[in-house]
XYZ file of C-alpha atoms in Angstrom:
767
model
C -7.094 -30.015 21.839
C -10.716 -29.014 21.696
C -11.823 -27.395 18.469
C -15.082 -27.274 16.596
C -16.116 -26.677 13.023
C -17.585 -23.211 12.605
C -19.610 -22.799 9.420
C -17.800 -20.054 7.519
C -19.367 -16.930 6.174
C -19.124 -16.587 2.427
C -19.784 -14.418 -0.582
C -21.392 -15.748 -3.729
C -21.323 -14.608 -7.326
C -22.365 -15.991 -10.680
C -19.319 -16.292 -12.892
C -18.918 -16.566 -16.626
C -16.179 -16.646 -19.247
C -13.672 -13.836 -18.785
C -14.394 -13.249 -15.099
C -11.363 -13.341 -12.820
C -11.883 -14.180 -9.147
C -8.536 -12.773 -8.014
C -9.447 -9.296 -9.200
C -12.054 -9.173 -6.453
C -14.224 -6.662 -8.294
C -16.862 -9.149 -9.256
C -17.662 -9.739 -5.601
C -18.578 -6.084 -5.059
C -22.231 -5.608 -4.288
C -23.006 -9.316 -4.495
C -25.264 -11.118 -2.074
C -23.516 -12.149 1.136
C -24.982 -15.377 2.496
C -25.437 -15.777 6.250
C -23.267 -18.864 6.140
C -22.050 -21.452 3.669
C -24.457 -24.078 4.994
C -27.525 -22.072 3.993
C -26.134 -21.373 0.545
C -25.129 -24.980 -0.079
C -28.572 -26.226 0.931
C -30.192 -23.844 -1.526
C -27.807 -24.748 -4.306
C -28.029 -28.537 -3.963
C -31.832 -28.464 -4.007
C -32.005 -26.270 -7.131
C -32.031 -27.379 -10.807
C -28.825 -25.382 -11.340
C -26.851 -27.953 -9.314
C -27.151 -30.530 -12.116
C -26.069 -28.081 -14.845
C -23.010 -26.181 -13.566
C -20.516 -26.769 -10.761
C -20.261 -24.829 -7.534
C -16.696 -23.582 -7.047
C -15.606 -22.992 -3.440
C -12.741 -20.504 -3.338
C -10.522 -19.451 -0.462
C -7.019 -18.738 0.728
C -4.800 -21.504 2.129
C -6.070 -22.489 5.556
C -9.457 -20.828 5.064
C -11.327 -24.147 5.467
C -12.038 -25.350 1.931
C -11.096 -28.974 2.586
C -12.760 -28.923 6.006
C -15.950 -27.661 4.370
C -15.706 -30.457 1.778
C -15.390 -33.126 4.472
C -18.183 -31.667 6.601
C -20.442 -31.366 3.564
C -19.817 -35.006 2.657
C -20.556 -36.088 6.215
C -23.690 -34.017 6.815
C -25.631 -34.547 3.581
C -28.754 -36.621 4.367
C -28.243 -40.121 2.987
C -31.865 -40.418 1.921
C -31.561 -37.493 -0.495
C -27.899 -37.307 -1.477
C -25.030 -39.639 -2.307
C -21.782 -37.749 -1.539
C -18.539 -38.824 -3.245
C -15.470 -37.033 -1.872
C -12.563 -36.997 -4.344
C -9.204 -35.810 -3.019
C -7.618 -34.644 -6.257
C -4.151 -35.007 -4.759
C -4.679 -38.791 -4.673
C -5.901 -39.385 -8.211
C -4.198 -39.119 -11.596
C -3.941 -35.428 -12.434
C -4.357 -35.937 -16.168
C -7.423 -38.248 -15.951
C -10.927 -37.262 -17.026
C -13.502 -36.385 -14.373
C -15.290 -39.736 -14.403
C -11.988 -41.618 -14.172
C -10.907 -39.507 -11.192
C -14.168 -40.310 -9.394
C -13.733 -44.033 -10.018
C -10.121 -43.873 -8.788
C -11.285 -42.141 -5.601
C -13.918 -44.828 -5.003
C -11.270 -47.515 -5.355
C -8.904 -45.689 -2.952
C -11.746 -45.478 -0.412
C -13.550 -48.819 -0.007
C -10.876 -50.533 -2.097
C -13.373 -51.949 -4.568
C -13.553 -51.304 -8.282
C -16.857 -49.711 -9.210
C -17.799 -47.874 -12.372
C -19.554 -44.547 -12.214
C -22.538 -46.053 -14.026
C -22.917 -48.701 -11.303
C -22.724 -46.032 -8.611
C -25.316 -43.839 -10.335
C -27.684 -46.818 -10.653
C -27.185 -47.720 -6.976
C -28.015 -44.177 -5.881
C -31.699 -44.792 -6.493
C -33.519 -41.533 -5.973
C -30.599 -39.831 -4.193
C -28.705 -37.078 -6.005
C -25.002 -37.922 -6.385
C -22.840 -35.014 -5.150
C -19.249 -35.249 -6.362
C -16.909 -33.088 -4.272
C -13.616 -32.472 -6.094
C -11.333 -31.171 -3.370
C -8.041 -29.481 -4.195
C -8.178 -28.383 -7.828
C -5.361 -25.929 -7.070
C -3.156 -28.743 -5.744
C -3.701 -30.826 -8.859
C -2.647 -27.932 -11.118
C 0.159 -26.573 -8.975
C 1.843 -29.713 -7.682
C 1.153 -31.775 -10.775
C 2.344 -29.018 -13.117
C -0.451 -29.956 -15.513
C -2.515 -27.661 -17.672
C -6.099 -28.255 -16.583
C -7.483 -24.758 -17.003
C -10.417 -26.201 -18.948
C -11.226 -28.418 -15.951
C -14.489 -26.668 -15.036
C -15.638 -26.942 -18.641
C -14.957 -30.696 -18.445
C -17.008 -30.816 -15.240
C -19.893 -29.140 -17.083
C -19.606 -31.647 -19.933
C -19.646 -34.517 -17.410
C -22.813 -33.123 -15.790
C -24.466 -32.653 -19.192
C -23.756 -36.259 -20.241
C -25.090 -37.626 -16.962
C -28.239 -35.518 -17.151
C -28.879 -36.723 -20.712
C -28.447 -40.307 -19.495
C -31.066 -39.712 -16.799
C -28.561 -39.609 -13.903
C -28.148 -35.940 -12.903
C -25.169 -35.176 -10.686
C -24.123 -32.120 -8.662
C -20.441 -31.176 -8.510
C -18.582 -29.024 -5.970
C -14.974 -27.998 -6.713
C -12.628 -26.414 -4.147
C -9.658 -24.260 -5.110
C -7.462 -21.413 -4.014
C -8.312 -18.105 -5.677
C -4.861 -17.647 -7.210
C -5.277 -20.821 -9.313
C -8.937 -20.225 -10.118
C -7.922 -16.862 -11.556
C -6.337 -18.708 -14.477
C -9.281 -21.062 -15.053
C -12.050 -20.746 -17.609
C -15.443 -20.562 -15.913
C -18.455 -21.848 -17.880
C -21.341 -19.402 -18.055
C -23.604 -19.615 -15.021
C -21.016 -21.183 -12.712
C -21.673 -20.309 -9.093
C -18.595 -19.260 -7.122
C -18.569 -19.234 -3.342
C -15.699 -17.468 -1.586
C -14.975 -18.339 2.028
C -14.478 -15.186 4.058
C -12.010 -14.732 6.902
C -13.297 -15.178 10.442
C -15.280 -12.263 11.801
C -14.568 -10.919 15.284
C -17.572 -12.867 16.516
C -16.304 -16.120 15.010
C -12.845 -15.562 16.508
C -14.492 -15.061 19.901
C -16.676 -18.161 19.466
C -13.701 -20.295 18.388
C -11.723 -19.173 21.439
C -14.701 -19.868 23.703
C -14.717 -23.471 22.471
C -10.945 -23.610 22.886
C -11.305 -22.421 26.490
C -14.087 -24.904 27.274
C -11.887 -27.846 26.306
C -8.464 -26.609 27.429
C -8.943 -24.215 30.356
C -8.552 -26.940 33.020
C -5.289 -28.258 31.562
C -3.926 -24.752 31.160
C -4.908 -23.885 34.741
C -2.883 -26.855 36.017
C 0.171 -25.085 34.594
C -0.887 -21.671 35.906
C -1.940 -20.464 32.453
C -5.071 -18.912 30.977
C -6.837 -19.503 27.650
C -6.213 -16.925 24.965
C -8.800 -14.098 25.123
C -10.299 -12.731 21.914
C -9.021 -9.112 22.256
C -5.444 -10.384 22.561
C -5.830 -12.592 19.494
C -7.517 -9.841 17.484
C -4.518 -7.582 18.093
C -2.949 -9.838 15.435
C -5.933 -9.796 13.126
C -4.179 -10.932 9.947
C -3.485 -14.270 11.658
C -6.563 -14.558 13.884
C -9.005 -14.295 10.981
C -7.691 -17.503 9.357
C -8.810 -20.699 11.180
C -5.514 -22.600 11.060
C -3.466 -19.549 11.947
C -5.777 -18.796 14.867
C -5.024 -22.303 16.095
C -1.334 -21.512 15.796
C -1.772 -18.353 17.891
C -3.643 -20.332 20.535
C -0.930 -23.010 20.618
C 1.803 -20.399 20.897
C 0.080 -18.635 23.771
C -0.646 -21.958 25.491
C 3.096 -22.540 25.943
C 3.481 -19.701 28.443
C 0.836 -17.051 27.806
C 3.411 -15.078 25.834
C 0.790 -13.062 23.975
C -1.042 -12.169 27.177
C 2.099 -11.422 29.176
C 3.393 -8.802 26.755
C 3.076 -5.323 28.254
C 2.368 -3.901 24.809
C 1.225 -5.638 21.637
C 4.180 -7.345 19.982
C 5.483 -5.986 16.738
C 4.837 -8.235 13.783
C 8.482 -9.182 13.365
C 8.849 -10.034 17.049
C 5.667 -12.108 16.996
C 6.723 -14.031 13.896
C 10.209 -14.597 15.285
C 8.846 -16.059 18.487
C 6.149 -18.074 16.724
C 8.630 -19.750 14.413
C 11.465 -20.307 16.879
C 9.176 -21.586 19.650
C 7.455 -23.931 17.258
C 10.810 -25.199 16.005
C 11.999 -25.748 19.593
C 8.881 -27.725 20.444
C 9.377 -29.942 17.408
C 13.033 -30.481 18.338
C 12.212 -31.334 21.956
C 9.575 -33.879 20.867
C 12.134 -35.832 18.819
C 13.575 -38.743 20.790
C 16.998 -38.137 19.282
C 17.176 -34.543 20.561
C 15.013 -34.664 23.693
C 17.936 -35.224 26.086
C 20.162 -32.534 24.609
C 20.973 -29.391 26.635
C 18.653 -26.441 26.108
C 21.381 -24.426 24.380
C 21.938 -27.197 21.850
C 18.199 -27.473 21.261
C 18.104 -23.740 20.579
C 20.899 -24.107 18.028
C 19.013 -26.902 16.278
C 15.830 -24.843 16.302
C 17.733 -21.952 14.717
C 18.910 -24.339 11.990
C 15.304 -25.378 11.388
C 14.192 -21.765 11.005
C 17.124 -20.969 8.717
C 16.284 -24.000 6.581
C 12.705 -22.774 6.411
C 13.950 -19.338 5.356
C 15.675 -20.976 2.388
C 12.258 -22.409 1.498
C 10.862 -18.861 1.508
C 13.784 -17.723 -0.642
C 13.091 -20.484 -3.177
C 9.605 -19.073 -3.683
C 10.725 -15.434 -3.762
C 13.504 -15.896 -6.293
C 11.060 -17.622 -8.632
C 8.500 -14.817 -8.148
C 5.896 -17.316 -6.943
C 4.073 -18.116 -3.725
C 4.955 -21.796 -3.999
C 7.823 -24.112 -4.925
C 7.943 -27.753 -5.915
C 9.678 -30.516 -4.025
C 12.368 -30.715 -6.707
C 13.008 -26.967 -6.630
C 13.306 -26.870 -2.845
C 15.558 -29.910 -2.796
C 17.894 -28.317 -5.352
C 18.020 -24.994 -3.489
C 18.541 -26.547 -0.060
C 21.286 -28.840 -1.347
C 23.169 -25.824 -2.678
C 22.416 -23.124 -0.106
C 22.278 -25.361 2.969
C 24.757 -28.170 2.249
C 25.054 -29.050 5.964
C 21.862 -31.054 5.508
C 23.640 -33.434 3.141
C 26.489 -34.016 5.595
C 24.620 -34.317 8.886
C 23.040 -37.675 9.759
C 19.292 -37.405 9.993
C 16.749 -39.919 11.301
C 14.509 -38.806 8.447
C 17.085 -39.693 5.793
C 14.376 -41.261 3.636
C 12.792 -37.837 3.216
C 13.876 -35.302 0.628
C 15.497 -32.077 1.909
C 12.281 -30.294 0.999
C 10.197 -32.685 3.105
C 12.579 -32.325 6.055
C 12.520 -28.536 5.799
C 8.785 -28.076 5.399
C 7.242 -31.205 6.904
C 7.599 -30.182 10.541
C 5.700 -26.899 10.169
C 1.937 -27.085 9.904
C 1.721 -23.496 8.656
C 3.208 -24.722 5.378
C 0.582 -26.072 3.019
C 1.652 -29.108 1.021
C -0.061 -29.700 -2.296
C 0.074 -33.150 -3.830
C -0.908 -34.568 -7.178
C -0.246 -37.676 -9.258
C 0.735 -36.651 -12.790
C 1.515 -39.761 -14.794
C 0.951 -41.905 -11.700
C 3.950 -40.341 -9.903
C 3.635 -38.457 -6.616
C 4.424 -34.742 -6.996
C 4.460 -32.136 -4.240
C 4.628 -28.385 -3.926
C 4.736 -26.177 -0.855
C 3.464 -22.767 0.135
C 2.936 -20.842 3.344
C -0.571 -20.742 4.761
C -0.154 -16.986 5.025
C 2.166 -15.122 2.662
C 3.564 -13.014 5.499
C 5.344 -16.063 6.973
C 7.446 -16.323 3.834
C 7.910 -12.551 3.715
C 9.143 -12.452 7.316
C 11.515 -15.357 6.718
C 12.888 -13.644 3.616
C 13.523 -10.445 5.602
C 15.122 -12.483 8.369
C 17.352 -14.367 5.910
C 18.398 -11.109 4.249
C 19.442 -9.580 7.550
C 21.169 -12.797 8.630
C 23.232 -12.796 5.418
C 24.069 -9.121 5.905
C 25.109 -9.690 9.529
C 27.307 -12.638 8.549
C 28.960 -10.545 5.857
C 29.535 -7.719 8.346
C 31.218 -10.204 10.713
C 33.516 -11.409 7.946
C 34.258 -7.837 6.937
C 35.261 -6.949 10.492
C 37.429 -10.055 10.713
C 39.077 -9.233 7.382
C 39.889 -5.727 8.574
C 41.696 -7.178 11.588
C 43.480 -9.952 9.674
C 47.032 -9.370 8.516
C 46.756 -11.667 5.495
C 43.348 -10.502 4.284
C 43.097 -9.629 0.589
C 40.171 -7.830 -0.910
C 36.587 -7.478 0.258
C 34.742 -10.431 1.826
C 32.784 -12.822 -0.378
C 29.187 -11.631 -0.762
C 28.096 -14.795 -2.585
C 25.243 -15.781 -0.273
C 23.894 -12.212 -0.030
C 24.092 -11.939 -3.826
C 22.188 -15.220 -4.184
C 19.459 -13.898 -1.892
C 19.146 -10.411 -3.404
C 19.851 -10.657 -7.137
C 16.712 -12.345 -8.476
C 13.785 -10.249 -7.281
C 13.468 -6.787 -5.759
C 12.548 -6.802 -2.083
C 10.239 -3.836 -2.577
C 7.886 -5.876 -4.771
C 6.360 -7.086 -1.488
C 5.620 -4.270 0.950
C 5.489 -6.588 4.025
C 9.121 -7.584 3.409
C 10.143 -3.933 3.726
C 8.006 -3.561 6.845
C 9.627 -6.624 8.437
C 13.114 -5.443 7.474
C 12.432 -2.041 8.940
C 11.442 -3.573 12.260
C 14.322 -6.057 12.305
C 16.901 -3.375 11.472
C 15.508 -1.108 14.193
C 16.130 -3.902 16.722
C 19.817 -4.209 15.812
C 22.321 -3.007 18.440
C 23.701 0.435 17.576
C 27.226 -0.914 16.964
C 26.032 -3.629 14.571
C 23.792 -1.186 12.735
C 26.778 1.117 12.260
C 28.847 -1.794 10.881
C 26.110 -2.731 8.403
C 25.711 0.909 7.369
C 29.464 1.153 6.753
C 29.526 -2.099 4.753
C 26.702 -1.382 2.297
C 28.145 1.558 0.270
C 31.103 -0.568 -0.816
C 28.776 -3.413 -1.817
C 26.682 -1.005 -3.896
C 29.787 0.406 -5.588
C 30.872 -3.108 -6.606
C 27.348 -4.362 -7.425
C 27.537 -3.472 -11.136
C 30.877 -5.112 -11.801
C 31.756 -8.761 -12.337
C 33.104 -10.644 -9.328
C 34.861 -13.828 -10.530
C 35.673 -14.975 -6.985
C 32.075 -14.740 -5.774
C 30.701 -18.030 -4.421
C 27.356 -19.670 -5.218
C 27.423 -18.491 -8.825
C 25.831 -21.814 -9.809
C 22.670 -20.913 -7.880
C 20.221 -19.962 -10.621
C 16.608 -20.717 -9.673
C 15.402 -18.467 -12.490
C 17.107 -17.441 -15.731
C 17.709 -13.699 -15.860
C 19.994 -11.518 -17.928
C 23.193 -10.158 -16.396
C 21.897 -6.540 -16.451
C 18.777 -7.580 -14.564
C 20.794 -9.438 -11.916
C 22.985 -6.346 -11.455
C 19.941 -4.082 -11.343
C 18.054 -6.160 -8.772
C 21.105 -6.616 -6.545
C 22.073 -2.936 -6.548
C 18.487 -1.792 -5.954
C 18.120 -4.157 -2.992
C 21.417 -2.953 -1.508
C 20.291 0.679 -1.799
C 17.039 -0.202 -0.016
C 19.021 -1.886 2.776
C 21.351 1.128 3.070
C 18.402 3.487 3.475
C 16.794 1.155 6.032
C 20.030 0.849 8.028
C 21.179 4.468 7.847
C 17.803 6.197 7.955
C 19.021 8.447 5.159
C 21.926 8.262 2.737
C 23.397 10.149 -0.201
C 24.306 8.979 -3.665
C 27.803 10.322 -3.026
C 28.216 7.608 -0.362
C 28.501 4.908 -3.034
C 29.426 6.721 -6.235
C 33.003 7.384 -7.284
C 32.476 10.288 -9.689
C 29.727 12.824 -10.240
C 26.915 11.652 -7.884
C 24.109 13.063 -10.041
C 25.309 11.421 -13.256
C 26.112 8.073 -11.651
C 22.791 8.052 -9.763
C 21.041 8.624 -13.086
C 22.805 5.564 -14.514
C 21.535 3.474 -11.605
C 18.028 4.862 -12.051
C 17.792 4.125 -15.762
C 19.225 0.637 -15.237
C 16.563 -0.079 -12.606
C 13.800 1.373 -14.758
C 14.773 -0.798 -17.716
C 15.522 -4.065 -15.896
C 12.976 -4.211 -13.058
C 9.402 -5.294 -13.608
C 6.663 -2.690 -13.317
C 5.714 -3.991 -9.858
C 9.352 -3.934 -8.707
C 9.910 -0.403 -10.017
C 6.737 0.855 -8.357
C 7.789 -0.865 -5.143
C 11.261 0.701 -5.248
C 10.016 4.247 -5.848
C 7.325 3.755 -3.206
C 9.956 2.649 -0.676
C 12.759 5.155 -1.283
C 12.282 8.923 -1.705
C 15.061 10.599 -3.704
C 15.668 14.361 -3.470
C 18.240 16.264 -5.520
C 20.192 18.986 -3.712
C 22.580 21.471 -5.287
C 25.482 23.122 -3.549
C 27.959 25.572 -4.966
C 30.165 22.742 -6.152
C 27.990 19.729 -7.044
C 24.586 18.091 -7.067
C 23.901 15.185 -4.725
C 20.843 12.990 -4.197
C 19.572 12.412 -0.680
C 17.785 9.102 -0.126
C 15.296 8.383 2.649
C 12.398 6.046 3.306
C 9.212 7.135 1.605
C 7.057 8.837 4.250
C 4.134 9.992 2.130
C 4.961 13.687 2.606
C 4.096 16.112 -0.213
C 6.400 16.070 -3.213
C 8.184 19.194 -4.367
C 9.113 19.572 -8.059
C 12.409 21.001 -6.803
C 13.261 17.527 -5.499
C 13.825 16.352 -9.068
C 14.130 19.544 -11.166
C 16.735 22.189 -10.437
C 16.236 25.382 -12.437
C 19.428 27.364 -12.917
C 20.533 30.354 -15.020
C 23.904 28.662 -15.529
C 24.535 27.259 -18.998
C 27.491 25.018 -18.217
C 28.296 22.198 -15.826
C 24.702 21.003 -15.904
C 23.625 17.600 -14.562
C 20.583 15.546 -15.653
C 18.643 17.255 -12.850
C 19.306 20.792 -14.153
C 17.135 22.869 -16.459
C 18.671 26.049 -17.842
C 16.077 28.821 -17.293
C 16.299 32.532 -16.706
C 14.555 33.672 -13.514
C 11.160 35.350 -13.898
C 10.102 37.699 -11.141
C 7.015 36.469 -9.277
C 6.985 33.075 -11.040
C 7.471 29.961 -8.918
C 8.052 26.479 -10.233
C 7.368 24.877 -6.872
C 4.272 23.520 -5.171
C 3.316 20.798 -2.687
C 1.984 17.751 -4.558
C 0.342 14.805 -2.705
C 2.770 11.910 -2.999
C 0.247 9.267 -4.091
C -1.291 11.280 -6.930
C -0.297 10.802 -10.554
C 1.696 14.021 -10.525
C 3.334 13.050 -7.237
C 4.357 9.683 -8.670
C 5.663 11.327 -11.859
C 7.895 13.745 -9.967
C 9.090 11.025 -7.562
C 10.009 8.829 -10.526
C 11.775 11.756 -12.176
C 14.141 11.907 -9.202
C 15.347 8.406 -10.217
C 15.399 9.003 -13.987
C 15.925 12.748 -14.482
C 16.126 14.452 -17.842
C 15.838 18.086 -18.833
C 13.528 17.375 -21.763
C 10.925 15.706 -19.541
C 11.432 18.426 -16.945
C 10.669 21.221 -19.423
C 7.371 19.491 -20.247
C 6.447 19.056 -16.589
C 7.314 22.588 -15.446
C 4.489 24.249 -17.466
C 2.034 21.858 -15.813
C 2.821 23.115 -12.290
C 0.253 25.993 -12.326
C -2.447 23.485 -13.325
C -1.281 21.028 -10.640
C -1.346 23.858 -8.097
C -4.926 24.746 -9.065
C -6.344 21.268 -9.713
C -4.316 19.002 -7.430
C -2.029 16.143 -8.375
C -4.612 13.862 -9.990
C -3.869 14.967 -13.512
C -6.239 12.364 -14.970
C -9.706 12.191 -13.472
C -12.911 10.201 -14.040
C -15.602 11.991 -15.989
C -19.301 12.064 -15.164
C -20.107 9.152 -17.458
C -19.118 5.635 -16.454
C -15.641 4.469 -17.494
C -14.632 7.870 -18.900
C -11.300 9.492 -18.118
C -10.386 13.125 -18.746
C -7.400 15.457 -18.515
C -8.813 18.574 -16.780
C -5.694 20.669 -17.397
C -5.865 19.944 -21.126
C -9.541 20.942 -21.306
C -8.819 24.186 -19.458
C -5.886 24.867 -21.782
C -8.263 24.566 -24.733
C -10.496 27.174 -23.097
C -7.542 29.469 -22.449
C -5.873 29.165 -25.859
C -9.007 29.273 -28.021
C -10.550 32.550 -26.928
C -10.690 33.738 -30.529
C -13.076 30.953 -31.513
C -16.687 31.798 -32.370
C -19.242 31.952 -29.561
C -20.890 28.767 -30.829
C -17.598 26.859 -30.833
C -16.698 28.208 -27.412
C -20.134 27.261 -26.066
C -19.625 23.680 -27.261
C -16.220 23.611 -25.545
C -17.775 24.742 -22.254
C -20.422 22.037 -22.644
C -17.700 19.399 -23.140
C -15.892 20.573 -20.005
C -19.013 20.667 -17.828
C -20.261 17.305 -19.114
C -17.070 15.696 -17.807
C -16.476 17.715 -14.646
C -16.844 16.028 -11.268
C -14.007 17.502 -9.227
C -14.871 20.738 -7.401
C -11.502 22.330 -8.242
C -12.011 21.632 -11.923
C -15.521 23.106 -11.764
C -14.147 26.178 -9.999
C -11.739 26.818 -12.868
C -14.501 26.345 -15.466
C -16.828 28.730 -13.598
C -14.019 31.296 -13.388
C -13.554 31.247 -17.169
C -17.300 31.196 -17.820
C -17.689 34.243 -15.555
C -15.259 36.193 -17.732
C -17.040 34.947 -20.889
C -20.524 35.576 -19.490
C -21.226 38.501 -21.823
C -20.692 36.257 -24.868
C -23.712 34.059 -24.104
C -27.378 34.763 -23.225
C -28.324 33.955 -19.618
C -30.723 31.231 -20.791
C -27.884 29.540 -22.708
C -25.637 29.624 -19.634
C -28.493 28.092 -17.613
C -28.585 25.204 -20.064
C -24.826 24.744 -19.534
C -25.177 24.746 -15.754
C -27.835 22.018 -15.883
C -24.999 19.716 -16.977
C -23.655 19.956 -13.414
C -25.914 17.911 -11.091
C -24.620 19.441 -7.845
C -22.665 22.685 -8.264
C -20.314 23.162 -5.303
C -20.909 26.198 -3.066
C -18.246 28.701 -4.066
C -17.835 32.463 -4.369
C -16.884 32.088 -8.035
C -20.154 30.329 -8.824
C -22.082 33.073 -6.993
C -20.299 35.732 -9.088
C -21.256 33.845 -12.245
C -24.911 33.663 -11.188
C -24.846 37.366 -10.288
C -23.403 38.258 -13.702
C -26.208 36.295 -15.337
C -28.772 38.125 -13.127
C -27.414 41.499 -14.306
C -27.607 40.655 -18.005
C -30.105 42.669 -19.988
C -33.078 40.512 -20.958
C -32.244 37.783 -18.428
C -35.639 37.774 -16.694
C -36.531 34.365 -18.077
C -33.427 32.942 -16.372
C -34.191 34.535 -12.970
C -36.183 31.573 -11.560
C -33.276 29.222 -12.312
C -30.729 31.649 -10.828
C -32.840 32.089 -7.687
C -33.197 28.324 -7.295
C -29.422 27.847 -7.651
C -28.622 30.512 -5.053
C -31.217 29.124 -2.636
C -29.719 25.628 -3.001
C -26.227 26.975 -2.357
C -27.413 28.936 0.690
C -29.222 25.862 2.012
C -26.160 23.633 1.453
C -23.763 26.117 3.083
C -25.531 28.743 5.213
C -22.157 30.340 5.995
C -21.385 31.005 2.340
C -20.992 34.800 2.045
C -23.581 36.346 -0.260
C -21.681 39.630 -0.677
C -20.893 38.930 -4.378
C -24.634 39.142 -5.116
C -26.513 42.306 -6.072
C -28.626 43.684 -3.243
C -31.959 42.818 -4.808
C -30.882 39.219 -5.460
C -29.463 38.913 -1.959
C -32.702 40.215 -0.449
C -34.687 37.678 -2.450
C -32.715 34.929 -0.703
C -32.462 36.273 2.837
C -35.904 37.877 2.934
């Protein structure tokens, strides 16, 4: 393989106590260096290098360790003395100086104190590169979140002793987010590959591999084909994986249309597993069909690895956790002879796949490991795949039980329950996307079987099942209500994905509206905030009333406008009401309906209300509909000042309900509204009220109010207000301001009709 090191692009920011890299906000507007090499050269030749560390941050596979090795190899020996410390190989609990000395011993194999090394450096600046801080914390399970402060203390002591030292620390962002950063620390974040870097990398790949590929009638991977899968191509290691996959048969190039993500991931994983199987001497001579079966076992084992991370609500799992899960959920491993018997189940499951990152550390002198996927979507795809595999297996057993004469009761859903009762699938949007694609690829007959199976599973999901298998699988401790809530919510998501749309009456045994409400309140109370938001962002619930009952129709969230009638049913009836009903007499010409953008605060509130209805909340929301209709669904908006938030509808209500206040008090209220108004619809409503109150204030006073609005939007209402000011007796002193406002509006929007203006004012503008 021919590859080259491409210097990554990076962003840089100065970090202090309280800053959190994972938030991402503190990178906004920062200097973007041309490349990491230029930034490192500037840093290592500055006085800052001897005072605070440089922290190199990046995602798994982004090139942090490669950068550390290249930096150590390229620093000029006359000016710098690089010391590369792989933190996975030293004692996790040791102090900084001890870790450096341990690394020196593991390299040349000679004991040397740091003081001896600093003396031997002469005039060269020692550069200690601490690679893999995240591995030390994650795999070693040690609390070293003051580590950077200890680095600063180490640098301070060395500087006071006359031996200044520069320190570079590499870490994943997710771990650095929980670390205290000393004031003045410089953080460098490695950016994903740009399109140009992807193209350059593939050019080098082609230079070294085109001849060998041509011997097999194949072509190197072109950049446009790789960039069709940008989320993988922009990470160096994953780009290598794409190139290797395509090199097997030009599968990416041969596709008539770009592969769906699920299809690509399926082929990537299965083809890689097959290659690993065929390279093993023990399996090389087996028939192709048998090799495929073994490869499927490898992928299934890897899916259990993904499940171990998901059920623990983490992106990683330790060797011990994976070994425990695999021994319970994949017991065939313990029975089948394996040439790698010396390895733990976790090592056998994850060791063959280079897109799994293995973190190592030595807490207490013992080797500890943890695993994570180089890209989170690998684990998310495998989780979706495992979910559908479990559902398909259960459907097969259900069909067999229906045909069997001696069958008793429903089939055991133990494995599906183990997969789906610890964390809600909707907490990760890619899982839903993968499931949607995988379900769409099911044959029509199988999809119908799955759709028929799920309502019964949902009906039984809230009751105890003593005969259920795998009840000892408990990777995380959760209450019984939470397990029931997560399992039932996941089954409802799967039903909607399989059926396209469903009704609560499909899986309820009594009143659908009341039983659906019980599900909704259970989910709201037991799911985390992220899980609840994911659920309501995945499934759209709409209440429908017929002459006999109320049902709830469930479909995938499509982002269409929300109607209040989806969750609030107004009825003149006073009996037989459900939680969705509000007893109201009809008012001629009054509508309680409007189209609300789904992603706005009001849209989210009404969508949530369809899961947890209640007439008290509904009666508070119904009066807000006229304001939502006039102002839009963003019921809370930013004000003009930084970090201010306002409720426009509440401010307008104050204007409407306090008309009897004195002119001075009302003037102050208008000033408060205009000082905080940024949205054009909000301004329109203020101008409308000010137009009707125009006679209460002198034109000059209204001019002072309007100066609070930097850029009044062009609107007919604003023109009417300016015209009313122009007509006021004694308003001549305000005429220059009014003329300037009208001219600005006419210049901004030449098509704005000037008919609301008096003729003399209109002629002043048009000439």
